[in-house]
PDB file of C-alpha atoms in Angstrom:
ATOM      1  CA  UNK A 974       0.000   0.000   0.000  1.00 34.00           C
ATOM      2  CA  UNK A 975       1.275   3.641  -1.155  1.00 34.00           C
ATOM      3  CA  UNK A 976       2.221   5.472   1.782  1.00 36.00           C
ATOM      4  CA  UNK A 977       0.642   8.751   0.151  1.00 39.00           C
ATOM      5  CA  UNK A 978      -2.752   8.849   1.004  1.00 44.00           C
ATOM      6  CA  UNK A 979      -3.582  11.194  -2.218  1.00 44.00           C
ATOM      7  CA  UNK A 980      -3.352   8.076  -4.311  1.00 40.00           C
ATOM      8  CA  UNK A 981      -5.634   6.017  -2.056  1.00 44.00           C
ATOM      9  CA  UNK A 982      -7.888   8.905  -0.999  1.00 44.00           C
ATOM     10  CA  UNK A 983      -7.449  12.213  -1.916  1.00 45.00           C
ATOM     11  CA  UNK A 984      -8.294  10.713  -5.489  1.00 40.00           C
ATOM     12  CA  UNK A 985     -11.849   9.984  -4.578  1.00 42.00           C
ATOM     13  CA  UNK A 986     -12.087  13.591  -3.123  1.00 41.00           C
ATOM     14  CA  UNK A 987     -11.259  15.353  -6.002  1.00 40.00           C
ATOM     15  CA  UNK A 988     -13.730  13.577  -7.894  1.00 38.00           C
ATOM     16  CA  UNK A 989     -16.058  14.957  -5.628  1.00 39.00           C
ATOM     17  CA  UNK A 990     -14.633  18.485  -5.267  1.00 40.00           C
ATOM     18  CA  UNK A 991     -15.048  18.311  -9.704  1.00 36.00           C
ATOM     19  CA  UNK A 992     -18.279  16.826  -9.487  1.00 37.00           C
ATOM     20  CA  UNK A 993     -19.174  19.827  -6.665  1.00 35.00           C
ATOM     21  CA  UNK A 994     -17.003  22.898  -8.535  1.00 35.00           C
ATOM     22  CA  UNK A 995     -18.971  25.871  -9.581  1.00 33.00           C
ATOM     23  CA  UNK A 996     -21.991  24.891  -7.719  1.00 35.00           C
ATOM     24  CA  UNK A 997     -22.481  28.069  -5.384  1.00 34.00           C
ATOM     25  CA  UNK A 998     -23.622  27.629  -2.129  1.00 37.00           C
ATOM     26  CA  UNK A 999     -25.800  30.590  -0.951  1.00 41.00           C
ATOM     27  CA  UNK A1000     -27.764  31.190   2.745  1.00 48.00           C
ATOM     28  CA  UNK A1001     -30.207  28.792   3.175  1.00 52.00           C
ATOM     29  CA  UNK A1002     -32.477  28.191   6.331  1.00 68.00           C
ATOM     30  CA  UNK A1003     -31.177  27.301   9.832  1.00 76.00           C
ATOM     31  CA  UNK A1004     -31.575  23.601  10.724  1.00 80.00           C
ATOM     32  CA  UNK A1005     -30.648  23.624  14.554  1.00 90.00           C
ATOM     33  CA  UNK A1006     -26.825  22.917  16.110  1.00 95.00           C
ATOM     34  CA  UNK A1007     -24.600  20.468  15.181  1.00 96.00           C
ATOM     35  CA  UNK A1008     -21.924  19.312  17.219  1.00 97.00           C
ATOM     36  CA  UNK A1009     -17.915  19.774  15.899  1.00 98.00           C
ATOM     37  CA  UNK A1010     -15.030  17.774  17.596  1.00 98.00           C
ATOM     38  CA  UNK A1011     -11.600  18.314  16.235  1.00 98.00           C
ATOM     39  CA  UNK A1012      -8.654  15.929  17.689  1.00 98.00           C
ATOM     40  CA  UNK A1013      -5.214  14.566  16.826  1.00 98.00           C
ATOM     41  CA  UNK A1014      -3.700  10.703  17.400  1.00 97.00           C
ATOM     42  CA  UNK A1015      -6.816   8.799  17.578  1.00 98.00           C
ATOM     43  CA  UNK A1016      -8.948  11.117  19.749  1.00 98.00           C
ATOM     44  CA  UNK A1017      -5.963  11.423  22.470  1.00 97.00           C
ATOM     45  CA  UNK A1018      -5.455  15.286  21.892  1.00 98.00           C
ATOM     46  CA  UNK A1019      -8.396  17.636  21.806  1.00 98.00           C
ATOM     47  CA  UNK A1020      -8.260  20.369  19.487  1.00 98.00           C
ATOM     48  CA  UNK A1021     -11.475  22.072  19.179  1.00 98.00           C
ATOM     49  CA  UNK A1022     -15.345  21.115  20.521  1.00 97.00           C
ATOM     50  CA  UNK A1023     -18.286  23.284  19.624  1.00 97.00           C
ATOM     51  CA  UNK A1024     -21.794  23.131  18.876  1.00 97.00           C
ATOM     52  CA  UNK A1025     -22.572  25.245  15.809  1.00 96.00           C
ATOM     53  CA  UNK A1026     -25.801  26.300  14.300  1.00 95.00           C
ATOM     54  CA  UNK A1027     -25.480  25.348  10.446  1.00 93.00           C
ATOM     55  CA  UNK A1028     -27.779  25.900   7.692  1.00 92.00           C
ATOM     56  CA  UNK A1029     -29.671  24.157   5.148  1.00 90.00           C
ATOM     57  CA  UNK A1030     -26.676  25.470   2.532  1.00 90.00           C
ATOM     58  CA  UNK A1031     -24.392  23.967   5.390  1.00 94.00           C
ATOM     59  CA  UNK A1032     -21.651  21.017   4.433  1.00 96.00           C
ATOM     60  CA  UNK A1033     -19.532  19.556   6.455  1.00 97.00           C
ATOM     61  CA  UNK A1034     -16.216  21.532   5.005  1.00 97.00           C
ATOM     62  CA  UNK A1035     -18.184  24.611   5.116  1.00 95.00           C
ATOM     63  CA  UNK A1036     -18.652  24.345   8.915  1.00 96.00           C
ATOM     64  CA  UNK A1037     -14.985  23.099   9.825  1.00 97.00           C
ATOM     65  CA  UNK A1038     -13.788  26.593   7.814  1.00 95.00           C
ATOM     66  CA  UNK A1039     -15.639  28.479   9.313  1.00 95.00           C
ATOM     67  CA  UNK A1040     -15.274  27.273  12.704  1.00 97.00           C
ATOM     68  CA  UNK A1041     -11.526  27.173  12.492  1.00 97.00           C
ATOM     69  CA  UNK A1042      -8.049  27.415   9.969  1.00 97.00           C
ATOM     70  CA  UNK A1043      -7.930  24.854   7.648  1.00 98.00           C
ATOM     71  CA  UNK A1044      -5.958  24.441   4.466  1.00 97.00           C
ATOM     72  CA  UNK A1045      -7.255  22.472   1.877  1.00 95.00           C
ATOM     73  CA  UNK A1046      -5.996  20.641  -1.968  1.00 90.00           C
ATOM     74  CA  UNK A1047      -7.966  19.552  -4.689  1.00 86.00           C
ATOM     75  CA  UNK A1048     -10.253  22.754  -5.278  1.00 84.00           C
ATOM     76  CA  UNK A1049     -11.075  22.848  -2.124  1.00 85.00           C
ATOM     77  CA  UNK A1050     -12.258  19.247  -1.844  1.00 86.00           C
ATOM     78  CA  UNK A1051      -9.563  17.725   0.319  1.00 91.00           C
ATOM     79  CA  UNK A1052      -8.531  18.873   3.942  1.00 96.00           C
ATOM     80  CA  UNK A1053      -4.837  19.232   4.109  1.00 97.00           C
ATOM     81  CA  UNK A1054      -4.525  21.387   7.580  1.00 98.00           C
ATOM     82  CA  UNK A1055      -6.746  22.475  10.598  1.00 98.00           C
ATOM     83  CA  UNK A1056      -5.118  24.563  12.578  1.00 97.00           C
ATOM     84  CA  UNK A1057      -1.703  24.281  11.191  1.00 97.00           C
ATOM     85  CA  UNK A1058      -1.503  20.085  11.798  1.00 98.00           C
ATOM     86  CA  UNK A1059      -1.097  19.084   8.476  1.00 97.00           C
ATOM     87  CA  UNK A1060      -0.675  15.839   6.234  1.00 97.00           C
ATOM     88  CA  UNK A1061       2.655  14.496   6.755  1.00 97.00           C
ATOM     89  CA  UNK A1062       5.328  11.494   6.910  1.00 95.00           C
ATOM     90  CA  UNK A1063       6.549  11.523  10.578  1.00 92.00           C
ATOM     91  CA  UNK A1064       8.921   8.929  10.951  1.00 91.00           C
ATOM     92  CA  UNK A1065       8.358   7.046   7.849  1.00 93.00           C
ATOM     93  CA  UNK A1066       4.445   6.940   9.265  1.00 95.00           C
ATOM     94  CA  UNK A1067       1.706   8.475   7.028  1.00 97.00           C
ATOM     95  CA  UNK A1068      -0.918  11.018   9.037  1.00 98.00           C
ATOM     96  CA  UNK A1069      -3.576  12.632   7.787  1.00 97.00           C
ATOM     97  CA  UNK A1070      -7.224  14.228   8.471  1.00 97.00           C
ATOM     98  CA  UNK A1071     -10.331  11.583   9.005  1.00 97.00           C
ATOM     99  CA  UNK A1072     -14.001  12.736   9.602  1.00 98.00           C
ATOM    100  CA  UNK A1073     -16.850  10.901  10.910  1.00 98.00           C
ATOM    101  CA  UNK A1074     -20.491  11.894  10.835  1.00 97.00           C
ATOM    102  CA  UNK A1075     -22.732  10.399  13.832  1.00 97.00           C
ATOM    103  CA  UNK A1076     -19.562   7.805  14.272  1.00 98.00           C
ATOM    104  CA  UNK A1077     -19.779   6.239  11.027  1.00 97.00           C
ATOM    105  CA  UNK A1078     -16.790   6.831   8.622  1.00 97.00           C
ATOM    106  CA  UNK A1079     -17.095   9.486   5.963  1.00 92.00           C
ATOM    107  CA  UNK A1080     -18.558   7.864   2.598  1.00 89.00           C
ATOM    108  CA  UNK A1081     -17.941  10.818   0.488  1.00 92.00           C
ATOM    109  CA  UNK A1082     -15.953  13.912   0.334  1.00 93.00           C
ATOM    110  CA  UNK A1083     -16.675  17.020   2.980  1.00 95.00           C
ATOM    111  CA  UNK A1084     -17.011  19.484   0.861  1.00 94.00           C
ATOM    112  CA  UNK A1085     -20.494  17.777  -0.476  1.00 93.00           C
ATOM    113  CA  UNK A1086     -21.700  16.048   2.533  1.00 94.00           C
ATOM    114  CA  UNK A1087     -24.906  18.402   3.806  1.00 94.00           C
ATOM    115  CA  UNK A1088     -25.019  18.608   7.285  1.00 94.00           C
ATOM    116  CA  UNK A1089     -28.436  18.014   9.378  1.00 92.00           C
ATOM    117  CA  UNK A1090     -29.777  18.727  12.801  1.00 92.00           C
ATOM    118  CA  UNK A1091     -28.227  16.684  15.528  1.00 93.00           C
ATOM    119  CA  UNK A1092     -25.164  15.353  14.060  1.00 96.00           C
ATOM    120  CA  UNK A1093     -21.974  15.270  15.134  1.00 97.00           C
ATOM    121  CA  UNK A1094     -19.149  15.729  13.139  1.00 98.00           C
ATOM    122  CA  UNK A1095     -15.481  14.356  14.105  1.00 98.00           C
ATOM    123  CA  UNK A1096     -12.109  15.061  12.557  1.00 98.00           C
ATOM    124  CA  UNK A1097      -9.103  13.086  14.047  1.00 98.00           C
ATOM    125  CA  UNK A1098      -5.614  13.262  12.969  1.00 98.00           C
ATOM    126  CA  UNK A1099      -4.006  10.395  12.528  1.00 98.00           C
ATOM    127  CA  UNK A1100      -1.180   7.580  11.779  1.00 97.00           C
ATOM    128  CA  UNK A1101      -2.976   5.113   9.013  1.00 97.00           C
ATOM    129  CA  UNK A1102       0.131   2.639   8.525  1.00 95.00           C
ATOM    130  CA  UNK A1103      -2.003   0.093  10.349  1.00 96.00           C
ATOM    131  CA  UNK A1104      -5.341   0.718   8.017  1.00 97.00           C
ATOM    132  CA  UNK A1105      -6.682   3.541   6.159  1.00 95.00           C
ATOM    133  CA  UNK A1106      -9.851   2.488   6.689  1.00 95.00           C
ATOM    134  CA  UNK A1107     -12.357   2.152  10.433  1.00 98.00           C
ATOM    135  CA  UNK A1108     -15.665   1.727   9.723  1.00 98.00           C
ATOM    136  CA  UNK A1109     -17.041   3.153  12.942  1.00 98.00           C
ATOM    137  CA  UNK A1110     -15.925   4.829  16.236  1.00 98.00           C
ATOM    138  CA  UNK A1111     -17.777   4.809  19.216  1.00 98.00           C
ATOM    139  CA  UNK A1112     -16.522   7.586  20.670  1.00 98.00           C
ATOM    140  CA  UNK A1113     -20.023  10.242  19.315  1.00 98.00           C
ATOM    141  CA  UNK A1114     -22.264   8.667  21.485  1.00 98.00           C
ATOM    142  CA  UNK A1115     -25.455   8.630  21.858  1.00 98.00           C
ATOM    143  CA  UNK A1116     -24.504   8.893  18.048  1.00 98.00           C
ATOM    144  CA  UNK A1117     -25.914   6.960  15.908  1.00 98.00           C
ATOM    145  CA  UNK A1118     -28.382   5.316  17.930  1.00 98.00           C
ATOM    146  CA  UNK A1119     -30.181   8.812  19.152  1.00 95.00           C
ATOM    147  CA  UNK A1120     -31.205   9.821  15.628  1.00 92.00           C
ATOM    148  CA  UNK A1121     -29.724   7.082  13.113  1.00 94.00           C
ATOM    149  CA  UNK A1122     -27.042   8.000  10.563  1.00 94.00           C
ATOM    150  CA  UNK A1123     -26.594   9.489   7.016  1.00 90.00           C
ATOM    151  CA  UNK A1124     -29.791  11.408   7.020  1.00 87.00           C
ATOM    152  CA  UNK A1125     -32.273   8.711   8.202  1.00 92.00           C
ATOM    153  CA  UNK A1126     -33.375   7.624  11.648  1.00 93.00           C
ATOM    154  CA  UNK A1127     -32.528   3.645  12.411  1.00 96.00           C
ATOM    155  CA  UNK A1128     -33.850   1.588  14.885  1.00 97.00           C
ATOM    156  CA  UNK A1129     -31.649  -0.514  16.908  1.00 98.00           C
ATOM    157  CA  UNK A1130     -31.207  -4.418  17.338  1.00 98.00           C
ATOM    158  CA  UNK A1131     -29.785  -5.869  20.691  1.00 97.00           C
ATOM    159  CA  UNK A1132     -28.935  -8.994  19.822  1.00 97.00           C
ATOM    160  CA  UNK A1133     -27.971 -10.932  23.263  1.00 96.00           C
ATOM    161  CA  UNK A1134     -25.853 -13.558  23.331  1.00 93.00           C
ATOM    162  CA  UNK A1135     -25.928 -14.894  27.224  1.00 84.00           C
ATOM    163  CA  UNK A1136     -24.982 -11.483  28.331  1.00 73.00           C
ATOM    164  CA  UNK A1137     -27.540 -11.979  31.241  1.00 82.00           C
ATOM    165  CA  UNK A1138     -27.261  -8.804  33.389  1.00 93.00           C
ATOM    166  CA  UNK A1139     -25.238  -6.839  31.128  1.00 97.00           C
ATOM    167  CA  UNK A1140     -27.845  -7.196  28.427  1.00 96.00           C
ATOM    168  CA  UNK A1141     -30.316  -5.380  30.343  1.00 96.00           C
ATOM    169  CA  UNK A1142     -27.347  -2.663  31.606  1.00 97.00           C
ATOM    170  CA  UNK A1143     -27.136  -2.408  27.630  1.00 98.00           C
ATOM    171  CA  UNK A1144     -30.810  -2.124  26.790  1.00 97.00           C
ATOM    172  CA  UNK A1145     -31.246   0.493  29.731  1.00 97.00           C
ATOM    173  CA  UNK A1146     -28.531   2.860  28.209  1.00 98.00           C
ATOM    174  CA  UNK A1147     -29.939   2.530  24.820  1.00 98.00           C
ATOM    175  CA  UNK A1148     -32.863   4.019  25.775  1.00 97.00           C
ATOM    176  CA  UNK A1149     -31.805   6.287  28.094  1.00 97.00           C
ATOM    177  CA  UNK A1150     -30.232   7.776  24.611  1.00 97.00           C
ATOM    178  CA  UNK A1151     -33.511   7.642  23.178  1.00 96.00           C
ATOM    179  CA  UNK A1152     -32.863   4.478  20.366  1.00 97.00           C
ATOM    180  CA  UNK A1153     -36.079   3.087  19.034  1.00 96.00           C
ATOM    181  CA  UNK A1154     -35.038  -0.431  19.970  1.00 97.00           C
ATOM    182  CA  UNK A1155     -36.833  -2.876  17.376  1.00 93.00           C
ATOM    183  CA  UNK A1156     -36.189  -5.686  14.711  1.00 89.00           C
ATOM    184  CA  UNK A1157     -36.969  -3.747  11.213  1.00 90.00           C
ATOM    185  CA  UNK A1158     -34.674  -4.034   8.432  1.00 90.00           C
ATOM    186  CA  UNK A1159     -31.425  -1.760   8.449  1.00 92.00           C
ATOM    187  CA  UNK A1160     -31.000  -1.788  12.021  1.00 97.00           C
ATOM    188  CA  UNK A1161     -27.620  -0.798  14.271  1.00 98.00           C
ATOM    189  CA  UNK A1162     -26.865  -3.824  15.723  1.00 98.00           C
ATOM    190  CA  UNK A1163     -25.271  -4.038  19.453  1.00 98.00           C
ATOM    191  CA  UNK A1164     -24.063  -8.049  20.431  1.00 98.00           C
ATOM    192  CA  UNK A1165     -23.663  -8.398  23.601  1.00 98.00           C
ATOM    193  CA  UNK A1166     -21.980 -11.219  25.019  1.00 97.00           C
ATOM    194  CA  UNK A1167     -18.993 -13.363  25.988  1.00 97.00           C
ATOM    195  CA  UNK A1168     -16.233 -13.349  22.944  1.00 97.00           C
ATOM    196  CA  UNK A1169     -16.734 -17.207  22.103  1.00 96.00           C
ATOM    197  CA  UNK A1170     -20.316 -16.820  21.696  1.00 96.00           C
ATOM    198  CA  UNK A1171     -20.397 -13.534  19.630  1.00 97.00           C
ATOM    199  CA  UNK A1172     -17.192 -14.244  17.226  1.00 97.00           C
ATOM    200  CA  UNK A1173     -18.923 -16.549  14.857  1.00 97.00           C
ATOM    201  CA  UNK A1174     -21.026 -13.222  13.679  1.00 97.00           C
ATOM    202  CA  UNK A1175     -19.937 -11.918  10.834  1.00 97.00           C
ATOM    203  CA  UNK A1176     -19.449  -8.878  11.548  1.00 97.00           C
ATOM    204  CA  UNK A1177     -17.341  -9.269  15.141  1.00 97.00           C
ATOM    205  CA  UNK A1178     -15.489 -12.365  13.456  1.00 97.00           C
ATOM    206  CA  UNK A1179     -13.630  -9.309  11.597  1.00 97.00           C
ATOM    207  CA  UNK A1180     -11.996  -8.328  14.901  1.00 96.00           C
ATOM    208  CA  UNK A1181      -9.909 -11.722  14.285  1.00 95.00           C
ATOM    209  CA  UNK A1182      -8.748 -10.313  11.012  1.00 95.00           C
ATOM    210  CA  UNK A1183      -7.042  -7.339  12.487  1.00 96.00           C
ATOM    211  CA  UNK A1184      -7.940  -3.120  12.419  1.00 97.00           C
ATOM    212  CA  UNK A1185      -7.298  -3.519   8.425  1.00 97.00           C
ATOM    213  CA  UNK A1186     -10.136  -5.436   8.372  1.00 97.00           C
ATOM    214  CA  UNK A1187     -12.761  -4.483  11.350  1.00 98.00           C
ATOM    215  CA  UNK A1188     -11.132  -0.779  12.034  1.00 98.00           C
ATOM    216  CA  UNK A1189     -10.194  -2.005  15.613  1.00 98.00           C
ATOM    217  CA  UNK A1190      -7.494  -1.892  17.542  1.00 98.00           C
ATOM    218  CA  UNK A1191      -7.715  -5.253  19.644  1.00 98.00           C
ATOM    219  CA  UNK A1192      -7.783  -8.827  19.050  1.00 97.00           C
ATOM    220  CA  UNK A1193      -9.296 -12.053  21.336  1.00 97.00           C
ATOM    221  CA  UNK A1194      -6.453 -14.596  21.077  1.00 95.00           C
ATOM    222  CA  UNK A1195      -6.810 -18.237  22.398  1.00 93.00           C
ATOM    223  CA  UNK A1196      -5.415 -18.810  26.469  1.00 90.00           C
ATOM    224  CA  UNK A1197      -5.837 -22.445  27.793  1.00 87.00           C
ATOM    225  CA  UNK A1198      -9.379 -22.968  27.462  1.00 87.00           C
ATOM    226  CA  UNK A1199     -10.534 -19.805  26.703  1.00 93.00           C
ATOM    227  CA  UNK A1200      -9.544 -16.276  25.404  1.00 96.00           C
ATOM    228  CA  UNK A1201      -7.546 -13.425  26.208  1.00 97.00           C
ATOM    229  CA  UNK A1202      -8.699 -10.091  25.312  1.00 98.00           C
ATOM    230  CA  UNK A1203      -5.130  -8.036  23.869  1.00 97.00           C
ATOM    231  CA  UNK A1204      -4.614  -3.832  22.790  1.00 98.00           C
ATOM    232  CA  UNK A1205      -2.619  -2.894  19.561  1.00 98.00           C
ATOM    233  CA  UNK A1206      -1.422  -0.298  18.878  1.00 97.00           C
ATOM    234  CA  UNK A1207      -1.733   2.399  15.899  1.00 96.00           C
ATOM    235  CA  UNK A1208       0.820  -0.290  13.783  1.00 95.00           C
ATOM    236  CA  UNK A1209      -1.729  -3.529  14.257  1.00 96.00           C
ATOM    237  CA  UNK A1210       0.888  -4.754  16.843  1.00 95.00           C
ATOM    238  CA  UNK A1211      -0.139  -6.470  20.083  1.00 95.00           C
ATOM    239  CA  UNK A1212       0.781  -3.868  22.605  1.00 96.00           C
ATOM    240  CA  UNK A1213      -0.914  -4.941  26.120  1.00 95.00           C
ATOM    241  CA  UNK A1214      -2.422  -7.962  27.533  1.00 96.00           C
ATOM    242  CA  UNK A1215      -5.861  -7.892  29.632  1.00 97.00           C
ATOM    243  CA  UNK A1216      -6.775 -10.211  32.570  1.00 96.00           C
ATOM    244  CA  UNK A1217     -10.058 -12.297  32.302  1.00 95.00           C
ATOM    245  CA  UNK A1218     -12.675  -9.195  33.827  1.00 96.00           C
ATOM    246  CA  UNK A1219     -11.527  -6.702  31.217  1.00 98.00           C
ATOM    247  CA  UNK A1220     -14.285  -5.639  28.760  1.00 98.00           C
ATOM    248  CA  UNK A1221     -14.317  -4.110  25.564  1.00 98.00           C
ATOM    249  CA  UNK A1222     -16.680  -1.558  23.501  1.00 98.00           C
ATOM    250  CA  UNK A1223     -16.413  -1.178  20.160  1.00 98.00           C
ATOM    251  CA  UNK A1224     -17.644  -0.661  16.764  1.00 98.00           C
ATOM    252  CA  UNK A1225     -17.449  -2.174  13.353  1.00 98.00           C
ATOM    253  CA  UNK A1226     -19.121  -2.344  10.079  1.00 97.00           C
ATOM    254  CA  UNK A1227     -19.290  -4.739   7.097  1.00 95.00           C
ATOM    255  CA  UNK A1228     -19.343  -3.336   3.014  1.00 92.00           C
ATOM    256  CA  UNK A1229     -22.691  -0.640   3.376  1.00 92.00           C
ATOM    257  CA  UNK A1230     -23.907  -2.663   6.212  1.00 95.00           C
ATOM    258  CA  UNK A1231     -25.392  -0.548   8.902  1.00 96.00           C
ATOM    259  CA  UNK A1232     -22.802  -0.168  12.007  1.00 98.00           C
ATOM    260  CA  UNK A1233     -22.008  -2.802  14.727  1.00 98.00           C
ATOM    261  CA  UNK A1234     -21.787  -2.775  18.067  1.00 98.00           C
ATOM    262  CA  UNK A1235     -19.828  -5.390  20.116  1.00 98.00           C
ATOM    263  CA  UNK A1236     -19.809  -5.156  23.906  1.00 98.00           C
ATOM    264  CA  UNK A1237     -17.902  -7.887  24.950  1.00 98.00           C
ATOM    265  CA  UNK A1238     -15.239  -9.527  26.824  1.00 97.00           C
ATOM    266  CA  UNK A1239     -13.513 -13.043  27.807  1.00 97.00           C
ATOM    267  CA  UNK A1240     -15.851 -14.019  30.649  1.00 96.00           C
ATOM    268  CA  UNK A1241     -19.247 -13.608  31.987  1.00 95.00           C
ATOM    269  CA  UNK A1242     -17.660 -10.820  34.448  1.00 95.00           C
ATOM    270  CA  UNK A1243     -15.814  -9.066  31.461  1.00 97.00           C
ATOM    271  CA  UNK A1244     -19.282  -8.599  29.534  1.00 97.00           C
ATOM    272  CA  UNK A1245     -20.420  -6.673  32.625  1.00 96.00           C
ATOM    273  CA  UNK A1246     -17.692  -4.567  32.459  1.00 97.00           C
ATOM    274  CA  UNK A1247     -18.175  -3.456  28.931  1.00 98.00           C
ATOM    275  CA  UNK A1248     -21.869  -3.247  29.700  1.00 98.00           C
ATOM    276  CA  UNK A1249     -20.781  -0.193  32.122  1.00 97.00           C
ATOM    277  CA  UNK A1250     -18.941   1.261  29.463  1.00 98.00           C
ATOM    278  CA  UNK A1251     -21.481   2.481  27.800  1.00 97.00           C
ATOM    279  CA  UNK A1252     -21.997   5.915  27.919  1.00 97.00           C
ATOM    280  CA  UNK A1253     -20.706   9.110  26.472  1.00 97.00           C
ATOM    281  CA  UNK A1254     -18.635  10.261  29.583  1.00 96.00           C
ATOM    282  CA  UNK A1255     -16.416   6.778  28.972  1.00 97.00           C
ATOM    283  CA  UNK A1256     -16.545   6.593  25.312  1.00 98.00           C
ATOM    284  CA  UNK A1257     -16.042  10.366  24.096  1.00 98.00           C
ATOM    285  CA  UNK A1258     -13.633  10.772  21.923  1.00 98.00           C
ATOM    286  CA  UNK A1259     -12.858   7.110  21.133  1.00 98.00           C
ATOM    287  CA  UNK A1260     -12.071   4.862  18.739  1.00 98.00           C
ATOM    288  CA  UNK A1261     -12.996   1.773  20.943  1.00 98.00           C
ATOM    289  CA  UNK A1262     -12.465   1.337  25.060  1.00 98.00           C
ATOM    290  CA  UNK A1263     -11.829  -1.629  27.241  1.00 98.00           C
ATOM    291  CA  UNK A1264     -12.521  -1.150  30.725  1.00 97.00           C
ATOM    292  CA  UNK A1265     -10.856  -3.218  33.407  1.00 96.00           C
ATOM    293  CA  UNK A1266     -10.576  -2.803  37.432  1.00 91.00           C
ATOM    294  CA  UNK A1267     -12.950   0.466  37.409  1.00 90.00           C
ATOM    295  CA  UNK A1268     -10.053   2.145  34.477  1.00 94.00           C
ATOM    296  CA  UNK A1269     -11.029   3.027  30.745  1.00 95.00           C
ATOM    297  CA  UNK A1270      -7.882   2.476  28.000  1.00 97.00           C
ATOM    298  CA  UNK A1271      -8.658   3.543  24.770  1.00 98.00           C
ATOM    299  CA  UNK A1272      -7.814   2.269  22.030  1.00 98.00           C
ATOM    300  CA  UNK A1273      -5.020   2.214  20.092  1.00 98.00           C
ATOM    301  CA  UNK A1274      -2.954   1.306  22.733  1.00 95.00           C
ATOM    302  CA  UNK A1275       0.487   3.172  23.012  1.00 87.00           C
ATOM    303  CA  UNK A1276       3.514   1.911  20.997  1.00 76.00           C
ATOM    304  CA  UNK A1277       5.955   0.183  23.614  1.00 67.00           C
TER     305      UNK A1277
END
């Protein structure tokens, strides 16, 4: 894989900055706030966090400008910079600017996705020599289960796989959030349960196939007769090992597949513990969390 992003990315953006040129953009009516979150190295370094009133003219690079500096390439199409942090090799590691709308990863360029009332919009700088690519982050909620995703509402689907107690803990902070929790078609689904009963999903089986595959940065490996949850860090590499309570929240998604949730963990005990994860004073500003002995570590883990 190129280690310039402009061949793997910035291509598709300036297709949409061309297909977008020329088309003015003139006041339009106010659709309520939105909420902005700027950050560097996978959520670990806030930069900027507003809520912003946008308008129906509104996209999502025409609220980052005017909220802060940014630089941009490809007519405009293409962040390069917010406030000075800019693409860059840093030790023979590619970084670069990432959005996500409601915790779901960008689909198209920022300069013509239209922003709508509710959303919140995240840009994280960040080293992709692991994967250009994760699907989801959970660290918007209640996004997306307070108002769905991409323009519609979604219901959501907790799926429980023996999670017992922590099922209900899950259910109770869904709707505390407000999801419509139901069965209908395109649902967000949220598995909840012990790693050897969930993994055979499709979805959560990707977490075997590393972040290049499911977007996250942790892995259940085989221990004896059961599993052992493990960190990597922003390379893919295995960089910590967790006992048998620790539990882990995160978020994947498969092809145009509506997001999934996975609150997990080794053991029964572990499950719990990612049950009480679950809510957005633990997961802001996260890619994915594991909580163990009443402590959150997000994920990526450090580099040793």
């Amino acid at each position: 894989m190129t280690r310039r992003r402009g061949t793997a990315v910035a291509t598709a953006l300036l297709l949409a900055a061309l297909a977008t040129a020329g088309c003015g953009l003139g006041p339009g009516g106010g659709i309520g706030s939105v909420r902005l979150t700027v950050t560097r190295d996978f959520g670990a370094v806030p930069m900027l966090e507003r809520t912003l009133r946008a308008d129906e003219s509104d996209t999502v690079m025409r609220l980052l400008e005017g909220a802060t500096e940014i630089s941009t390439r490809y007519g405009g199409g293409y962040v390069r910079s917010i406030e000075g942090v800019a693409e860059a090799q840093r030790g023979g590691h590619p970084y670069d600017w990432f959005y996500y709308t409601d915790g779901i990863e960008a689909p198209i360029g920022a300069a013509e996705s239209a922003v709508r009332q509710g959303e919140r919009v995240w840009w994280d700088y960040r080293d992709w020599s692991a994967t250009l690519h994760v699907p989801a982050v959970v660290g918007s909620f209640p996004a997306p289960f307070a108002h769905g995703y991409e323009g519609r509402e979604r219901p959501t689907e907790l799926e429980c796989e023996g999670g017992g107690g922590a099922c209900e803990k899950v259910r109770a902070a869904l709707k505390a959030v407000g999801a419509d929790l139901s069965t209908a078609p395109g649902a967000i689904r949220v598995l909840v349960g012990a790693w050897a009963r969930i993994r055979s999903d499709p979805a959560a089986a990707q977490l075997e196939r590393g972040p290049q595959v499911s977007g996250i940065f942790a892995t259940f490996e085989r221990r004896g007769g059961g599993y052992e949850l493990r960190a990597l860090d922003e390379n893919g590499a295995p960089a910590r090992r967790f006992g048998p309570g620790a539990g882990l929240v995160a978020a994947t998604r498969r092809y145009e597949e509506p997001p999934v949730w996975i609150v997990t963990g080794a053991t029964g005990t572990a499950v719990q513990r990612a049950a009480d994860l679950l809510s957005p004073a633990n997961l802001r500003d996260h890619y994915a969390v594991v909580g163990e002995g009443g402590k959150q570590t997000p994920l990526p883990a450090p580099a040793r």
